[in-house]
Tab-separated table of C-alpha atoms in Angstrom:
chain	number	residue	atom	x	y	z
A	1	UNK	CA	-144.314	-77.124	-107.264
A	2	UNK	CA	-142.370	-74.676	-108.804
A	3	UNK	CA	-139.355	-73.295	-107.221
A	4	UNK	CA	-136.069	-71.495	-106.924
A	5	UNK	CA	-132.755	-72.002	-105.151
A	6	UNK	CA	-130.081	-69.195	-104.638
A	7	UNK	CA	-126.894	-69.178	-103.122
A	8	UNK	CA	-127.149	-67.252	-99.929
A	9	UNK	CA	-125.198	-64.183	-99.171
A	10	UNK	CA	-123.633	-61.943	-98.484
A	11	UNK	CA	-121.041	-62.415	-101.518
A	12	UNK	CA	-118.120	-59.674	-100.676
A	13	UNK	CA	-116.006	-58.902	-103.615
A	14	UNK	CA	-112.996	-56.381	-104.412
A	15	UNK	CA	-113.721	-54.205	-107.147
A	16	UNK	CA	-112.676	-56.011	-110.953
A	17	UNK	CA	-113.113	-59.860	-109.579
A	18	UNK	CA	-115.348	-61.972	-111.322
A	19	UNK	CA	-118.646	-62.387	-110.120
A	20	UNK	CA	-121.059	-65.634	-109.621
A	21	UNK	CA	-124.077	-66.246	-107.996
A	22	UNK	CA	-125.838	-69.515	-108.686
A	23	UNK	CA	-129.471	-69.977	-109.354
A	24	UNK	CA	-131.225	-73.845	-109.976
A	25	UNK	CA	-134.324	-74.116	-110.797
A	26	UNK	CA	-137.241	-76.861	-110.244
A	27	UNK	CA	-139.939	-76.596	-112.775
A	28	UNK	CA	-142.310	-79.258	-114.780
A	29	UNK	CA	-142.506	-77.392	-117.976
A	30	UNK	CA	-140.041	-74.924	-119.842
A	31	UNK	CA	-140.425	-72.152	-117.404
A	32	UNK	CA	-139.181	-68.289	-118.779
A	33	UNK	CA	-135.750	-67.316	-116.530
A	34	UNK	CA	-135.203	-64.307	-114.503
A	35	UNK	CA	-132.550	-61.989	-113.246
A	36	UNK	CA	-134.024	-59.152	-111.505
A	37	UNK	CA	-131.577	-56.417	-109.133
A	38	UNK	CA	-132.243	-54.370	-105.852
A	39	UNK	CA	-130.375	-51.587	-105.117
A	40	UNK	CA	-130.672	-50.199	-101.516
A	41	UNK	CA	-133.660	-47.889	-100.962
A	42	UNK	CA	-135.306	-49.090	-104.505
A	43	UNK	CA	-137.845	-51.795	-106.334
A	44	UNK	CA	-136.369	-54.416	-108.386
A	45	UNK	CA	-135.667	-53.988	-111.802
A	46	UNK	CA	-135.296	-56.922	-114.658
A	47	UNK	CA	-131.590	-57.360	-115.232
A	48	UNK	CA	-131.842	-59.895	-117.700
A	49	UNK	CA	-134.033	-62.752	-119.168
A	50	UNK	CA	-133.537	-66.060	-121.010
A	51	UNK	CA	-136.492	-67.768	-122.679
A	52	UNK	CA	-135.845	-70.824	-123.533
A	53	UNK	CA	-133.111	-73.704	-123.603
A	54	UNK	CA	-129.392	-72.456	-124.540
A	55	UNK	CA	-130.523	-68.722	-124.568
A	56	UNK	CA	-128.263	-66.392	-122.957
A	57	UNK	CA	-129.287	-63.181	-121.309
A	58	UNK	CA	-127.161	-60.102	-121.065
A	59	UNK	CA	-127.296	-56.723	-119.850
A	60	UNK	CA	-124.444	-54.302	-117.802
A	61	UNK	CA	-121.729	-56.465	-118.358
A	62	UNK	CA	-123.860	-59.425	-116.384
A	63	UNK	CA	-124.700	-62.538	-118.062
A	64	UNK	CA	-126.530	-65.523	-117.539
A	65	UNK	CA	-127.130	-68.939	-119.681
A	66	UNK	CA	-130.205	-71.321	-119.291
A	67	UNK	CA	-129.423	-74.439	-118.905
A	68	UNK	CA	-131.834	-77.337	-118.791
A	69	UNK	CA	-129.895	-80.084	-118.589
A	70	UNK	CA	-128.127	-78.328	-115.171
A	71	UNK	CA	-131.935	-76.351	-114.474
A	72	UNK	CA	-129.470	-73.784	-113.682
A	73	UNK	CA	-128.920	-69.819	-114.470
A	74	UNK	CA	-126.036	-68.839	-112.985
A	75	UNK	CA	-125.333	-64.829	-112.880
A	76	UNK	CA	-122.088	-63.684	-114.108
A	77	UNK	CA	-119.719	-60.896	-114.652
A	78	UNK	CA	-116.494	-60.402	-115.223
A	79	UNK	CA	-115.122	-57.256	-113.431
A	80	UNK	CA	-117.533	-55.509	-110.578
A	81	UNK	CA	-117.731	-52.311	-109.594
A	82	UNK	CA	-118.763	-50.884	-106.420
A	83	UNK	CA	-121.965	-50.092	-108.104
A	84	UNK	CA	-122.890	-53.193	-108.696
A	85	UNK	CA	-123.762	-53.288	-104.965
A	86	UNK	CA	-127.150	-54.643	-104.313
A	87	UNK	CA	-129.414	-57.922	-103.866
A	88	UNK	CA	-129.767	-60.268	-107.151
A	89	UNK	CA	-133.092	-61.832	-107.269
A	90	UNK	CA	-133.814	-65.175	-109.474
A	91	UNK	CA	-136.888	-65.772	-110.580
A	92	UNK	CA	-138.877	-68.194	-112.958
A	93	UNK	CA	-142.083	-67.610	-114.615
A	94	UNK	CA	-143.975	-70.797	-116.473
A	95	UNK	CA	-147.733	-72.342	-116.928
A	96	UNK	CA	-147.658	-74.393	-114.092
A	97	UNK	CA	-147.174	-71.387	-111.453
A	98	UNK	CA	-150.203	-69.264	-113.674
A	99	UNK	CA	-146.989	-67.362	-114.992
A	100	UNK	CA	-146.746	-65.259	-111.747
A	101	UNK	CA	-142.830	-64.870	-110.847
A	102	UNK	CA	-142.061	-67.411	-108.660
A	103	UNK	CA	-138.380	-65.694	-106.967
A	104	UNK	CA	-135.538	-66.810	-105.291
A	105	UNK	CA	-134.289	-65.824	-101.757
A	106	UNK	CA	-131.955	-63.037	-103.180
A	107	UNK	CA	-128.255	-62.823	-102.574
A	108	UNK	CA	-126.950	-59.494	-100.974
A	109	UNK	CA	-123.362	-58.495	-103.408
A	110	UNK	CA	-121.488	-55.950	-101.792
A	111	UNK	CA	-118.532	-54.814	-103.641
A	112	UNK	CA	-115.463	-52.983	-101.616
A	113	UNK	CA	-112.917	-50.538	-103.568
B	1	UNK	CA	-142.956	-42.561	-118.069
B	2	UNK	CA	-142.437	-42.172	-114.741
B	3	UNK	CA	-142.795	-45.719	-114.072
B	4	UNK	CA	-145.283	-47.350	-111.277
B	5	UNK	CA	-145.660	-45.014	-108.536
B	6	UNK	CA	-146.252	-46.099	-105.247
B	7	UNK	CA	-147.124	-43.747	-102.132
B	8	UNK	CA	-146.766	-43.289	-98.940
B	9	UNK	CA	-142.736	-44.113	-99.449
B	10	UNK	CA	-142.616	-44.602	-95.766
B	11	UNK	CA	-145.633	-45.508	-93.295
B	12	UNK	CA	-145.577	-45.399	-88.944
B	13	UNK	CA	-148.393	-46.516	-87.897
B	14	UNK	CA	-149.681	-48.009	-84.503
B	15	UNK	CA	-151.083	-50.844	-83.893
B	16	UNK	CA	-155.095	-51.374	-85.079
B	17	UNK	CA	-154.752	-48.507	-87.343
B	18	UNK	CA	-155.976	-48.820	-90.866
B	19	UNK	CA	-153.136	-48.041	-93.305
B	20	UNK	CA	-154.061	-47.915	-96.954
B	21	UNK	CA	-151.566	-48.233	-99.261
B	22	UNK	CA	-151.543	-46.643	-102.732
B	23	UNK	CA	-150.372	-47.671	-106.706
B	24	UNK	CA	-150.117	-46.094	-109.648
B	25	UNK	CA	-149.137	-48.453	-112.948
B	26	UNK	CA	-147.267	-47.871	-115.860
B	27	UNK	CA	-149.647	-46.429	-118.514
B	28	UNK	CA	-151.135	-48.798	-120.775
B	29	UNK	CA	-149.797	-51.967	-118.492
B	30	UNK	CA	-153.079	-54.454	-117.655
B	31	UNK	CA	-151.506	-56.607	-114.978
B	32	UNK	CA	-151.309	-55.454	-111.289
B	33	UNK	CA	-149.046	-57.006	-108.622
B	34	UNK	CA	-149.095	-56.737	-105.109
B	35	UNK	CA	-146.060	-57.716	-103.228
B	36	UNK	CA	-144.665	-58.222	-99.484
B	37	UNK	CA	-140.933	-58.032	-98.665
B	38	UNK	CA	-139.732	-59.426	-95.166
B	39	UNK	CA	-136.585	-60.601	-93.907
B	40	UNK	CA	-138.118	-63.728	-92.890
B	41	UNK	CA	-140.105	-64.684	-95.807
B	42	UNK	CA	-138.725	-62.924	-98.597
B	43	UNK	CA	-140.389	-61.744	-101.617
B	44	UNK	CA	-143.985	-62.906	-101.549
B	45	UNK	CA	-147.255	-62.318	-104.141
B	46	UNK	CA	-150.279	-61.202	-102.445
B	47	UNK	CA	-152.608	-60.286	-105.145
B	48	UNK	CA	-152.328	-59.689	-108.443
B	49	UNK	CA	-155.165	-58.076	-111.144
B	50	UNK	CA	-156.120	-58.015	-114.646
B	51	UNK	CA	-157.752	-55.356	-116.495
B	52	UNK	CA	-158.516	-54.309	-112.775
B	53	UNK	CA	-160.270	-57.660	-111.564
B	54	UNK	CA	-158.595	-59.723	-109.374
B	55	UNK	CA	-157.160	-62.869	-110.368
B	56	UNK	CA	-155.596	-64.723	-107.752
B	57	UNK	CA	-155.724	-63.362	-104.310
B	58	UNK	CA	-154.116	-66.704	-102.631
B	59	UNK	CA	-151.425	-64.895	-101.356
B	60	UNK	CA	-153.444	-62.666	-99.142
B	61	UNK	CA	-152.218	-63.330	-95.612
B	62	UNK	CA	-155.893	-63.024	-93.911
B	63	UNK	CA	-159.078	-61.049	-93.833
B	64	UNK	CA	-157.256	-58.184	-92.345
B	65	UNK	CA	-155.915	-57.136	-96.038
B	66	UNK	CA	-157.885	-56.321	-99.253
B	67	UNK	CA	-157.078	-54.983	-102.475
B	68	UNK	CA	-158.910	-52.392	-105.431
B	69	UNK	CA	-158.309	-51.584	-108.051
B	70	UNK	CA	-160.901	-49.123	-109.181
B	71	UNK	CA	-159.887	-48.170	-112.403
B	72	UNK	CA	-156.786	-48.950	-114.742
B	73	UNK	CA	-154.250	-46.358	-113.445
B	74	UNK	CA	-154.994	-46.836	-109.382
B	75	UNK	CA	-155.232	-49.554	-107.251
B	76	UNK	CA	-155.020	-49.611	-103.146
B	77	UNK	CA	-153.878	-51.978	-100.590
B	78	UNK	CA	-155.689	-51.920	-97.475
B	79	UNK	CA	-154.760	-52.854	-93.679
B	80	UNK	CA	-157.236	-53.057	-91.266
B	81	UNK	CA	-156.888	-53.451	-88.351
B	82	UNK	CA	-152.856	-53.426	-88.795
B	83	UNK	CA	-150.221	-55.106	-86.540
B	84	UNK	CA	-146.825	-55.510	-86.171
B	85	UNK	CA	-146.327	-58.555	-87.959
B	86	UNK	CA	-147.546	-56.317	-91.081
B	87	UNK	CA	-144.337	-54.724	-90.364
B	88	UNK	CA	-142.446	-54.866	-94.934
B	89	UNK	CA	-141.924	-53.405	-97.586
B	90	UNK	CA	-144.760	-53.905	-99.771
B	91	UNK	CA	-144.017	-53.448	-103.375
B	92	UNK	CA	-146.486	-52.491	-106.010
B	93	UNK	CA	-145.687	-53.950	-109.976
B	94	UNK	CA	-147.301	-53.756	-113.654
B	95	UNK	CA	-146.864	-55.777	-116.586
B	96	UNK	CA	-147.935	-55.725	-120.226
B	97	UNK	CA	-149.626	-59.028	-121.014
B	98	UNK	CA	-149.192	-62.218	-119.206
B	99	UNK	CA	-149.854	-64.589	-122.321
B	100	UNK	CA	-148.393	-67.637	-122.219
B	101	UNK	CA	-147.589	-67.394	-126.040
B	102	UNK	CA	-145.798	-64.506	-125.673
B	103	UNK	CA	-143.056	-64.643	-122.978
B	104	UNK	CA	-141.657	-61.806	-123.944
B	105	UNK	CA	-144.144	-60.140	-122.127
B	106	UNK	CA	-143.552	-61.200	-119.042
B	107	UNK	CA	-141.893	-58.090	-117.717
B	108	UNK	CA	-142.730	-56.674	-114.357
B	109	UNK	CA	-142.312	-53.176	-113.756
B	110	UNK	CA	-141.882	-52.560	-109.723
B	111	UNK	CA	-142.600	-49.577	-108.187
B	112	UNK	CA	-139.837	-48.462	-105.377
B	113	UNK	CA	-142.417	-49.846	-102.705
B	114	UNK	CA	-144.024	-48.633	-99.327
B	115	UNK	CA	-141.826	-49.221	-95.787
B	116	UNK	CA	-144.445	-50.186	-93.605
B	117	UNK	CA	-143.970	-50.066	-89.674
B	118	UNK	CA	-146.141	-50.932	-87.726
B	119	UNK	CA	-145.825	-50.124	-83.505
């Protein structure tokens, strides 16, 4: 079935360092990509989206690339800010799952000043 | 918009109470979600409706939980009889469209969910 594979937290960061949190993917068809964020005492709300193959999704300074030769969609960003502290949720969306968002484990960021 | 709107924000309950909780979705949105967020298991998808009949309810722990939705802006998530293990944050979300030809729509709105504790 379909799935999704996160690193696992917590990733601890100084304020400005780059930022990556890997997300692979395990689907049978061409599954839409998700980023979606957390922040403490909140719902999630989409961060960014790829659609298909080479697409690159972008929002906030974060950016992520789907890749289907990797099944990957690795977060980035170059320069956090304390804000930025939060869980990152991955998630994948395609035919096989009924198109119900099929999500990662979540990795906790916590950024220091 | 305000967005979904989920209430009670916070819920103490004891154990073999009823707890019902409640959802509000975006206006104009014809998908309904019900999630459950634990430590344990993460993110998980209970229920979810369309056009206020339910779809695919396979995510429904047990008989102990049901789901409404009554009409398109309300829909309620029931415990009963409630126990500890019930103990999440259940989240509430709404989408615009779920066609597979347009995956543009597939957008979940959440709602800032429901802290359930159960004693």
């Amino acid at each position: 079935g379909n799935s999704v594979t996160q690193m696992e937290g917590p990733v601890t960061l100084s304020e400005e360092a780059f930022l990556t949190i890997n997300c692979t993917y395990t689907a049978t068809g061409y599954p839409s990509l998700f980023w979606y964020v957390q922040y403490p005492g909140e719902g999630l709300q989409l961060l960014l989206k790829a659609t298909k193959a080479d697409d690159k999704g972008s929002n906030k300074g974060f950016e992520a690339t789907y890749r289907k030769e990797t099944t990957s969609f690795h977060l980035e960003k170059g320069s956090v800010q304390v804000s930025d502290s939060a869980v990152y949720f991955c998630a994948l969306s395609d035919k096989d799952s009924s198109y119900k968002l099929i999500f990662g484990s979540g990795t906790r960021l916590l950024v220091r000043p | 918009d305000a967005g979904v709107i989920q209430s009670p924000r916070h819920e103490v309950t004891e154990m073999g109470q009823e707890v019902t909780l409640r959802c509000k979705p975006i206006s104009g949105h014809d998908y309904l979600f019900w999630y459950r967020q634990t430590m344990m298991r993460g993110l998980e998808l209970l229920i979810y409706f369309n056009n206020n009949v339910p779809i695919d309810d396979s995510g429904m722990p047990e008989d102990r939980f049901s789901a409404k939705m009554p009409n398109a802006s309300f829909s309620t998530l029931k415990i009963q009889p409630s126990e500890p293990r019930d103990s999440a944050v259940y989240f509430c979300a709404s989408s615009l469209g779920f066609l597979a030809d347009n995956k543009a729509k597939n957008i979940q709105y959440f709602g800032a969910g429901t802290r359930l504790s159960v004693l």
